[in-house]
Amino acid sequence: MAVRNSHGPMLASILRCSRPIRFARAVHMDPARPVEGAITSKLTAAFQPEHLEVSNESHAHAVPPGSESHFRVLVVSERFSGLSPLQRHRLVNEALKEELSTRVHALAIQAKTPEQWRLDPNVAKSPPCMGGSRGDVTMEDKLKAGQ
Amino acid sequence: MLEVSVFFFRVAKLYCSVEARCAHRKFSSKELSSMNSLIRNTSRCLRLGAACSLPRQAEGRVWVASTRRFCAASDLQKDLGDMVKKDKVVVFMKGTPAQPMCGFSNAVVQILRMHGVDDYAAYNVLADEALREGVKVFSNWPTIPQVYFNGEFVGGCDILLQMHQNGDLVEELKKLGVQSALLDDEKDSK
């Protein structure tokens, strides 16, 4: 069933995928970015992914520069085969339980099987920040957790 | 705290009016039962430490649980069970549908709006820290927003977006007895 997406420029920009991916991006483990490293290693261990992307999107949100609070992950793994989107996301949440309860404030997830990835090798785009983290006292705790 | 004060004032006013009227007429057992229930609930809240949540309607269908923070956690989990079943579509978000405070929450609001779903309960977790943490425990889901259909957890922004893109959302809304506006648009265009 075709779905029209003609309403709202903001939502339209989300619905348009940001970029086609033609090669597997190398994963860098940077000691200056421990949370990103932890997310990468835990997702690799849990899913043995065919393709994995971990993007720190904190710079696009109302948090101090250098924060590791907002992430987007794309996991392509055969382990998701036969699972509903909710089940897949719960597995990812479980793998990153520690990070989500401490330092990570927001996590956008795309969980695809290798076949789905081959049919649609695009990474979704996060919606623009609306400033919710500004003045959010729980954010202070999360940001301090890494110090 | 203002809402708490208003509530207790209204309870007191009701009780006084009951007292005043007692002399003039007898109350039915149903009336007495509901008055007793009101007074019992108030007492229960006081015993727990403070007032219970007082949903108030603002901006149409937005329920703000602003005084919930004082209730016991176990009561909140029980109340959440009721909250997600009370309405067909329930959203826990940051901000309100009229003024979302988070891009992901806004995306959920926009998607529902696109499908013509304008009658749903939206709970602002930024107004209530206990609700914010309680709903994460209740749903076993670490982030906000969170969407419920008919008391069943659907997912967050990513899942709702995916459902919208692949047409599943229209089907799920149909199961709720809600006709998506996108279906009407398609019919009109034919």
mmCIF file of C-alpha atoms in Angstrom:
data_model
loop_
_atom_site.group_PDB
_atom_site.id
_atom_site.type_symbol
_atom_site.label_atom_id
_atom_site.label_comp_id
_atom_site.label_asym_id
_atom_site.label_seq_id
_atom_site.Cartn_x
_atom_site.Cartn_y
_atom_site.Cartn_z
ATOM 1 C CA MET A 1 0.000 0.000 0.000
ATOM 2 C CA ALA A 2 1.540 3.301 -1.051
ATOM 3 C CA VAL A 3 1.869 5.865 1.698
ATOM 4 C CA ARG A 4 1.840 9.540 0.935
ATOM 5 C CA ASN A 5 4.280 11.652 2.856
ATOM 6 C CA SER A 6 3.318 15.110 1.798
ATOM 7 C CA HIS A 7 2.855 16.785 5.160
ATOM 8 C CA GLY A 8 5.368 18.876 7.039
ATOM 9 C CA PRO A 9 8.797 19.727 5.735
ATOM 10 C CA MET A 10 10.425 18.463 8.938
ATOM 11 C CA LEU A 11 8.903 15.024 8.707
ATOM 12 C CA ALA A 12 9.516 14.889 4.970
ATOM 13 C CA SER A 13 13.198 15.419 5.585
ATOM 14 C CA ILE A 14 13.221 12.511 8.020
ATOM 15 C CA LEU A 15 11.430 10.269 5.565
ATOM 16 C CA ARG A 16 14.029 11.004 2.908
ATOM 17 C CA CYS A 17 17.001 8.826 3.662
ATOM 18 C CA SER A 18 20.173 10.744 4.231
ATOM 19 C CA ARG A 19 22.643 8.904 2.061
ATOM 20 C CA PRO A 20 23.050 5.640 0.209
ATOM 21 C CA ILE A 21 25.850 3.501 1.584
ATOM 22 C CA ARG A 22 28.046 1.790 -0.973
ATOM 23 C CA PHE A 23 30.751 0.444 1.290
ATOM 24 C CA ALA A 24 31.107 -0.758 4.849
ATOM 25 C CA ARG A 25 32.514 2.070 6.904
ATOM 26 C CA ALA A 26 35.524 1.151 8.984
ATOM 27 C CA VAL A 27 34.808 1.223 12.720
ATOM 28 C CA HIS A 28 37.337 3.238 14.688
ATOM 29 C CA MET A 29 37.864 2.622 18.404
ATOM 30 C CA ASP A 30 38.923 6.020 19.717
ATOM 31 C CA PRO A 31 39.990 6.153 23.370
ATOM 32 C CA ALA A 32 38.667 9.711 23.453
ATOM 33 C CA ARG A 33 35.209 8.347 22.654
ATOM 34 C CA PRO A 34 34.728 5.534 25.146
ATOM 35 C CA VAL A 35 30.953 5.297 24.867
ATOM 36 C CA GLU A 36 31.062 4.980 21.100
ATOM 37 C CA GLY A 37 33.724 2.310 21.503
ATOM 38 C CA ALA A 38 31.702 0.423 24.078
ATOM 39 C CA ILE A 39 28.572 0.519 21.918
ATOM 40 C CA THR A 40 30.526 -0.728 18.913
ATOM 41 C CA SER A 41 32.169 -3.588 20.749
ATOM 42 C CA LYS A 42 28.978 -4.697 22.503
ATOM 43 C CA LEU A 43 26.909 -4.672 19.330
ATOM 44 C CA THR A 44 29.647 -6.545 17.493
ATOM 45 C CA ALA A 45 29.788 -9.186 20.199
ATOM 46 C CA ALA A 46 26.011 -9.545 20.437
ATOM 47 C CA PHE A 47 25.097 -9.635 16.766
ATOM 48 C CA GLN A 48 28.219 -10.478 14.702
ATOM 49 C CA PRO A 49 26.879 -7.915 12.241
ATOM 50 C CA GLU A 50 27.446 -7.993 8.527
ATOM 51 C CA HIS A 51 27.413 -4.207 8.694
ATOM 52 C CA LEU A 52 27.469 -1.876 11.676
ATOM 53 C CA GLU A 53 27.331 1.888 11.940
ATOM 54 C CA VAL A 54 27.516 3.758 15.227
ATOM 55 C CA SER A 55 27.020 7.513 14.903
ATOM 56 C CA ASN A 56 27.428 9.972 17.748
ATOM 57 C CA GLU A 57 24.736 12.564 17.089
ATOM 58 C CA SER A 58 25.283 14.511 20.300
ATOM 59 C CA HIS A 59 26.635 17.511 18.360
ATOM 60 C CA ALA A 60 23.159 17.961 16.863
ATOM 61 C CA HIS A 61 21.544 18.256 20.291
ATOM 62 C CA ALA A 62 21.467 20.741 23.142
ATOM 63 C CA VAL A 63 24.434 19.228 25.000
ATOM 64 C CA PRO A 64 28.031 20.439 25.470
ATOM 65 C CA PRO A 65 30.564 19.805 22.694
ATOM 66 C CA GLY A 66 32.293 16.462 22.956
ATOM 67 C CA SER A 67 29.305 14.792 24.637
ATOM 68 C CA GLU A 68 28.460 11.165 24.015
ATOM 69 C CA SER A 69 24.771 11.220 24.850
ATOM 70 C CA HIS A 70 22.828 10.822 21.606
ATOM 71 C CA PHE A 71 23.560 7.957 19.235
ATOM 72 C CA ARG A 72 22.181 6.356 16.074
ATOM 73 C CA VAL A 73 23.043 2.738 15.348
ATOM 74 C CA LEU A 74 22.501 0.662 12.244
ATOM 75 C CA VAL A 75 22.920 -3.070 12.784
ATOM 76 C CA VAL A 76 22.718 -5.538 9.919
ATOM 77 C CA SER A 77 22.645 -9.070 11.245
ATOM 78 C CA GLU A 78 21.186 -12.444 10.391
ATOM 79 C CA ARG A 79 20.238 -12.676 14.053
ATOM 80 C CA PHE A 80 17.271 -10.416 13.347
ATOM 81 C CA SER A 81 15.770 -12.843 10.880
ATOM 82 C CA GLY A 82 12.181 -13.726 11.780
ATOM 83 C CA LEU A 83 11.977 -11.105 14.526
ATOM 84 C CA SER A 84 9.571 -8.181 14.603
ATOM 85 C CA PRO A 85 10.977 -4.633 14.729
ATOM 86 C CA LEU A 86 10.080 -4.413 18.411
ATOM 87 C CA GLN A 87 11.875 -7.664 19.213
ATOM 88 C CA ARG A 88 14.931 -6.498 17.290
ATOM 89 C CA HIS A 89 15.039 -3.174 19.084
ATOM 90 C CA ARG A 90 14.634 -4.870 22.464
ATOM 91 C CA LEU A 91 17.671 -7.050 21.666
ATOM 92 C CA VAL A 92 19.710 -3.960 20.845
ATOM 93 C CA ASN A 93 18.501 -2.237 24.011
ATOM 94 C CA GLU A 94 19.473 -5.296 26.019
ATOM 95 C CA ALA A 95 22.958 -5.364 24.529
ATOM 96 C CA LEU A 96 23.440 -1.701 25.427
ATOM 97 C CA LYS A 97 21.639 -1.835 28.767
ATOM 98 C CA GLU A 98 24.527 -0.421 30.760
ATOM 99 C CA GLU A 99 25.147 2.514 28.427
ATOM 100 C CA LEU A 100 21.441 3.324 28.249
ATOM 101 C CA SER A 101 21.130 3.394 32.026
ATOM 102 C CA THR A 102 24.158 5.628 32.476
ATOM 103 C CA ARG A 103 25.516 7.830 29.737
ATOM 104 C CA VAL A 104 23.303 7.415 26.676
ATOM 105 C CA HIS A 105 20.241 9.622 26.650
ATOM 106 C CA ALA A 106 18.869 8.840 23.207
ATOM 107 C CA LEU A 107 19.380 5.879 20.906
ATOM 108 C CA ALA A 108 17.957 5.681 17.380
ATOM 109 C CA ILE A 109 18.018 2.136 16.050
ATOM 110 C CA GLN A 110 17.839 0.551 12.616
ATOM 111 C CA ALA A 111 17.970 -3.214 12.794
ATOM 112 C CA LYS A 112 17.958 -5.030 9.457
ATOM 113 C CA THR A 113 18.605 -8.501 8.158
ATOM 114 C CA PRO A 114 21.292 -8.781 5.445
ATOM 115 C CA GLU A 115 18.601 -9.231 2.818
ATOM 116 C CA GLN A 116 16.732 -6.112 3.925
ATOM 117 C CA TRP A 117 19.991 -4.196 3.883
ATOM 118 C CA ARG A 118 20.771 -5.292 0.356
ATOM 119 C CA LEU A 119 17.317 -4.206 -0.799
ATOM 120 C CA ASP A 120 17.558 -0.841 0.950
ATOM 121 C CA PRO A 121 21.105 0.170 1.889
ATOM 122 C CA ASN A 122 20.145 3.541 3.325
ATOM 123 C CA VAL A 123 20.665 5.058 6.740
ATOM 124 C CA ALA A 124 17.749 6.964 8.210
ATOM 125 C CA LYS A 125 18.124 10.532 9.329
ATOM 126 C CA SER A 126 17.317 11.751 12.845
ATOM 127 C CA PRO A 127 14.820 14.564 13.246
ATOM 128 C CA PRO A 128 16.138 17.987 14.256
ATOM 129 C CA CYS A 129 16.618 18.597 17.960
ATOM 130 C CA MET A 130 13.930 20.634 19.653
ATOM 131 C CA GLY A 131 16.021 21.552 22.642
ATOM 132 C CA GLY A 132 14.574 19.117 25.141
ATOM 133 C CA SER A 133 17.967 18.369 26.680
ATOM 134 C CA ARG A 134 18.519 22.003 27.531
ATOM 135 C CA GLY A 135 17.685 22.506 31.189
ATOM 136 C CA ASP A 136 17.071 18.764 31.619
ATOM 137 C CA VAL A 137 18.559 17.964 35.041
ATOM 138 C CA THR A 138 18.857 14.255 34.245
ATOM 139 C CA MET A 139 21.180 15.139 31.365
ATOM 140 C CA GLU A 140 23.663 16.594 33.852
ATOM 141 C CA ASP A 141 23.835 13.232 35.605
ATOM 142 C CA LYS A 142 24.363 11.407 32.332
ATOM 143 C CA LEU A 143 27.067 13.779 31.177
ATOM 144 C CA LYS A 144 28.817 13.673 34.552
ATOM 145 C CA ALA A 145 28.747 9.872 34.525
ATOM 146 C CA GLY A 146 31.480 9.864 31.964
ATOM 147 C CA GLN A 147 33.846 12.152 33.884
ATOM 148 C CA MET B 1 1.545 21.953 44.498
ATOM 149 C CA LEU B 2 -1.061 24.438 43.276
ATOM 150 C CA GLU B 3 -3.073 21.595 41.757
ATOM 151 C CA VAL B 4 -2.854 19.747 45.070
ATOM 152 C CA SER B 5 -4.151 22.741 46.962
ATOM 153 C CA VAL B 6 -6.978 23.233 44.482
ATOM 154 C CA PHE B 7 -7.924 19.578 44.750
ATOM 155 C CA PHE B 8 -8.041 19.569 48.538
ATOM 156 C CA PHE B 9 -10.009 22.809 48.497
ATOM 157 C CA ARG B 10 -12.542 21.209 46.204
ATOM 158 C CA VAL B 11 -12.724 18.128 48.411
ATOM 159 C CA ALA B 12 -13.259 20.303 51.456
ATOM 160 C CA LYS B 13 -15.861 22.352 49.611
ATOM 161 C CA LEU B 14 -17.657 19.197 48.539
ATOM 162 C CA TYR B 15 -17.566 17.812 52.034
ATOM 163 C CA CYS B 16 -18.888 21.055 53.448
ATOM 164 C CA SER B 17 -21.653 21.154 50.896
ATOM 165 C CA VAL B 18 -22.509 17.573 51.807
ATOM 166 C CA GLU B 19 -22.600 18.513 55.469
ATOM 167 C CA ALA B 20 -24.782 21.523 54.721
ATOM 168 C CA ARG B 21 -27.172 19.513 52.645
ATOM 169 C CA CYS B 22 -27.364 16.597 55.015
ATOM 170 C CA ALA B 23 -29.800 18.398 57.158
ATOM 171 C CA HIS B 24 -32.156 18.939 54.228
ATOM 172 C CA ARG B 25 -32.267 15.617 52.409
ATOM 173 C CA LYS B 26 -31.131 12.063 52.513
ATOM 174 C CA PHE B 27 -28.458 10.940 50.066
ATOM 175 C CA SER B 28 -28.831 7.815 47.987
ATOM 176 C CA SER B 29 -26.446 4.957 48.688
ATOM 177 C CA LYS B 30 -24.757 5.625 45.335
ATOM 178 C CA GLU B 31 -24.120 9.263 46.229
ATOM 179 C CA LEU B 32 -22.780 8.325 49.630
ATOM 180 C CA SER B 33 -20.610 5.614 48.084
ATOM 181 C CA SER B 34 -19.000 8.008 45.612
ATOM 182 C CA MET B 35 -18.458 10.657 48.286
ATOM 183 C CA ASN B 36 -16.936 8.093 50.591
ATOM 184 C CA SER B 37 -14.733 6.864 47.777
ATOM 185 C CA LEU B 38 -13.511 10.392 47.136
ATOM 186 C CA ILE B 39 -12.701 10.960 50.781
ATOM 187 C CA ARG B 40 -11.093 7.511 51.085
ATOM 188 C CA ASN B 41 -8.836 8.184 48.091
ATOM 189 C CA THR B 42 -7.797 11.495 49.548
ATOM 190 C CA SER B 43 -6.964 9.855 52.856
ATOM 191 C CA ARG B 44 -5.046 7.143 51.031
ATOM 192 C CA CYS B 45 -2.949 9.724 49.255
ATOM 193 C CA LEU B 46 -2.229 11.530 52.487
ATOM 194 C CA ARG B 47 -1.137 8.288 54.102
ATOM 195 C CA LEU B 48 1.229 7.671 51.198
ATOM 196 C CA GLY B 49 2.869 10.981 51.773
ATOM 197 C CA ALA B 50 1.198 13.454 49.425
ATOM 198 C CA ALA B 51 -1.496 13.872 46.869
ATOM 199 C CA CYS B 52 -1.994 11.380 44.095
ATOM 200 C CA SER B 53 -1.875 12.391 40.491
ATOM 201 C CA LEU B 54 -4.649 14.578 39.296
ATOM 202 C CA PRO B 55 -4.993 14.379 35.575
ATOM 203 C CA ARG B 56 -6.187 17.589 34.183
ATOM 204 C CA GLN B 57 -7.139 18.201 30.639
ATOM 205 C CA ALA B 58 -5.308 20.896 28.812
ATOM 206 C CA GLU B 59 -4.912 21.540 25.109
ATOM 207 C CA GLY B 60 -7.658 19.169 24.197
ATOM 208 C CA ARG B 61 -6.542 15.616 24.831
ATOM 209 C CA VAL B 62 -3.294 16.179 26.684
ATOM 210 C CA TRP B 63 -3.193 14.778 30.183
ATOM 211 C CA VAL B 64 -0.527 16.247 32.438
ATOM 212 C CA ALA B 65 0.335 14.084 35.437
ATOM 213 C CA SER B 66 2.121 16.909 37.234
ATOM 214 C CA THR B 67 1.635 15.850 40.849
ATOM 215 C CA ARG B 68 2.330 12.164 40.383
ATOM 216 C CA ARG B 69 5.846 12.484 41.735
ATOM 217 C CA PHE B 70 4.651 12.117 45.290
ATOM 218 C CA CYS B 71 2.954 8.770 44.857
ATOM 219 C CA ALA B 72 4.599 5.481 45.720
ATOM 220 C CA ALA B 73 6.400 3.793 42.850
ATOM 221 C CA SER B 74 4.219 0.701 43.051
ATOM 222 C CA ASP B 75 1.116 2.861 42.741
ATOM 223 C CA LEU B 76 2.627 4.510 39.669
ATOM 224 C CA GLN B 77 3.228 1.152 38.001
ATOM 225 C CA LYS B 78 -0.378 0.203 38.680
ATOM 226 C CA ASP B 79 -1.596 3.566 37.435
ATOM 227 C CA LEU B 80 0.488 3.229 34.275
ATOM 228 C CA GLY B 81 -1.268 -0.058 33.635
ATOM 229 C CA ASP B 82 -4.558 1.825 33.748
ATOM 230 C CA MET B 83 -3.258 4.804 31.777
ATOM 231 C CA VAL B 84 -2.150 2.777 28.783
ATOM 232 C CA LYS B 85 -5.484 0.981 28.589
ATOM 233 C CA LYS B 86 -7.733 3.983 29.132
ATOM 234 C CA ASP B 87 -7.234 5.308 25.615
ATOM 235 C CA LYS B 88 -6.761 3.546 22.291
ATOM 236 C CA VAL B 89 -3.629 5.528 21.493
ATOM 237 C CA VAL B 90 -1.312 6.649 24.282
ATOM 238 C CA VAL B 91 1.963 8.494 23.858
ATOM 239 C CA PHE B 92 4.572 9.262 26.511
ATOM 240 C CA MET B 93 6.586 12.127 25.116
ATOM 241 C CA LYS B 94 8.729 15.123 25.909
ATOM 242 C CA GLY B 95 6.586 18.208 25.731
ATOM 243 C CA THR B 96 3.052 18.256 24.403
ATOM 244 C CA PRO B 97 1.544 17.677 20.955
ATOM 245 C CA ALA B 98 1.155 21.420 20.623
ATOM 246 C CA GLN B 99 4.718 22.062 21.763
ATOM 247 C CA PRO B 100 6.999 19.026 21.533
ATOM 248 C CA MET B 101 10.357 19.424 23.245
ATOM 249 C CA CYS B 102 12.182 16.663 21.412
ATOM 250 C CA GLY B 103 12.652 15.903 17.737
ATOM 251 C CA PHE B 104 11.800 12.218 18.186
ATOM 252 C CA SER B 105 8.647 13.027 20.169
ATOM 253 C CA ASN B 106 7.711 15.573 17.524
ATOM 254 C CA ALA B 107 8.115 12.955 14.812
ATOM 255 C CA VAL B 108 5.593 10.721 16.607
ATOM 256 C CA VAL B 109 3.151 13.620 16.886
ATOM 257 C CA GLN B 110 3.586 14.495 13.215
ATOM 258 C CA ILE B 111 3.051 10.898 12.091
ATOM 259 C CA LEU B 112 -0.137 10.570 14.123
ATOM 260 C CA ARG B 113 -1.307 13.899 12.747
ATOM 261 C CA MET B 114 -0.661 12.774 9.192
ATOM 262 C CA HIS B 115 -2.888 9.775 9.778
ATOM 263 C CA GLY B 116 -5.599 11.996 11.238
ATOM 264 C CA VAL B 117 -5.221 10.573 14.750
ATOM 265 C CA ASP B 118 -6.082 13.582 16.885
ATOM 266 C CA ASP B 119 -7.817 11.890 19.773
ATOM 267 C CA TYR B 120 -5.117 10.338 21.907
ATOM 268 C CA ALA B 121 -3.639 10.713 25.374
ATOM 269 C CA ALA B 122 -0.225 12.357 25.474
ATOM 270 C CA TYR B 123 1.701 12.372 28.751
ATOM 271 C CA ASN B 124 4.513 14.897 29.119
ATOM 272 C CA VAL B 125 7.350 13.170 30.954
ATOM 273 C CA LEU B 126 9.302 16.424 31.279
ATOM 274 C CA ALA B 127 6.608 17.646 33.673
ATOM 275 C CA ASP B 128 6.951 14.624 35.937
ATOM 276 C CA GLU B 129 10.281 12.958 36.702
ATOM 277 C CA ALA B 130 8.679 10.002 38.474
ATOM 278 C CA LEU B 131 6.513 9.349 35.424
ATOM 279 C CA ARG B 132 9.544 9.636 33.174
ATOM 280 C CA GLU B 133 11.452 6.978 35.080
ATOM 281 C CA GLY B 134 8.377 4.904 35.906
ATOM 282 C CA VAL B 135 7.280 4.486 32.299
ATOM 283 C CA LYS B 136 10.750 3.238 31.338
ATOM 284 C CA VAL B 137 10.442 0.519 33.977
ATOM 285 C CA PHE B 138 6.849 -0.219 33.052
ATOM 286 C CA SER B 139 7.578 -0.621 29.350
ATOM 287 C CA ASN B 140 11.080 -2.043 29.826
ATOM 288 C CA TRP B 141 12.120 0.546 27.270
ATOM 289 C CA PRO B 142 14.915 2.994 27.977
ATOM 290 C CA THR B 143 13.938 6.006 25.897
ATOM 291 C CA ILE B 144 11.157 8.479 25.227
ATOM 292 C CA PRO B 145 8.880 8.703 23.217
ATOM 293 C CA GLN B 146 6.847 5.563 23.811
ATOM 294 C CA VAL B 147 3.682 4.628 21.959
ATOM 295 C CA TYR B 148 0.882 2.307 23.092
ATOM 296 C CA PHE B 149 -2.010 0.976 20.978
ATOM 297 C CA ASN B 150 -4.869 -0.604 22.915
ATOM 298 C CA GLY B 151 -2.725 -1.044 25.985
ATOM 299 C CA GLU B 152 0.032 -2.778 24.064
ATOM 300 C CA PHE B 153 3.494 -1.276 23.698
ATOM 301 C CA VAL B 154 4.261 -0.507 20.050
ATOM 302 C CA GLY B 155 7.692 1.056 20.280
ATOM 303 C CA GLY B 156 9.403 4.383 19.966
ATOM 304 C CA CYS B 157 9.873 6.872 17.172
ATOM 305 C CA ASP B 158 11.922 4.540 14.946
ATOM 306 C CA ILE B 159 9.340 1.780 15.005
ATOM 307 C CA LEU B 160 6.397 4.119 14.439
ATOM 308 C CA LEU B 161 8.241 5.709 11.541
ATOM 309 C CA GLN B 162 8.974 2.299 10.055
ATOM 310 C CA MET B 163 5.324 1.300 10.426
ATOM 311 C CA HIS B 164 4.280 4.511 8.724
ATOM 312 C CA GLN B 165 6.681 3.963 5.821
ATOM 313 C CA ASN B 166 5.764 0.339 5.166
ATOM 314 C CA GLY B 167 2.009 0.786 5.547
ATOM 315 C CA ASP B 168 1.699 -1.232 8.766
ATOM 316 C CA LEU B 169 0.500 1.799 10.696
ATOM 317 C CA VAL B 170 -2.611 2.114 8.560
ATOM 318 C CA GLU B 171 -3.417 -1.544 9.295
ATOM 319 C CA GLU B 172 -2.775 -1.212 13.000
ATOM 320 C CA LEU B 173 -4.977 1.859 13.211
ATOM 321 C CA LYS B 174 -7.703 -0.050 11.380
ATOM 322 C CA LYS B 175 -7.537 -2.734 14.098
ATOM 323 C CA LEU B 176 -8.123 0.032 16.639
ATOM 324 C CA GLY B 177 -11.165 1.121 14.708
ATOM 325 C CA VAL B 178 -9.397 4.235 13.465
ATOM 326 C CA GLN B 179 -9.534 5.069 9.781
ATOM 327 C CA SER B 180 -6.264 6.610 8.694
ATOM 328 C CA ALA B 181 -6.629 9.966 6.977
ATOM 329 C CA LEU B 182 -4.173 8.729 4.363
ATOM 330 C CA LEU B 183 -6.750 6.174 3.216
ATOM 331 C CA ASP B 184 -9.303 8.946 2.832
ATOM 332 C CA ASP B 185 -6.780 10.980 0.845
ATOM 333 C CA GLU B 186 -6.136 8.044 -1.455
ATOM 334 C CA LYS B 187 -9.856 7.488 -1.979
ATOM 335 C CA ASP B 188 -10.405 11.167 -2.780
ATOM 336 C CA SER B 189 -7.628 11.197 -5.312
ATOM 337 C CA LYS B 190 -9.142 8.300 -7.303
#
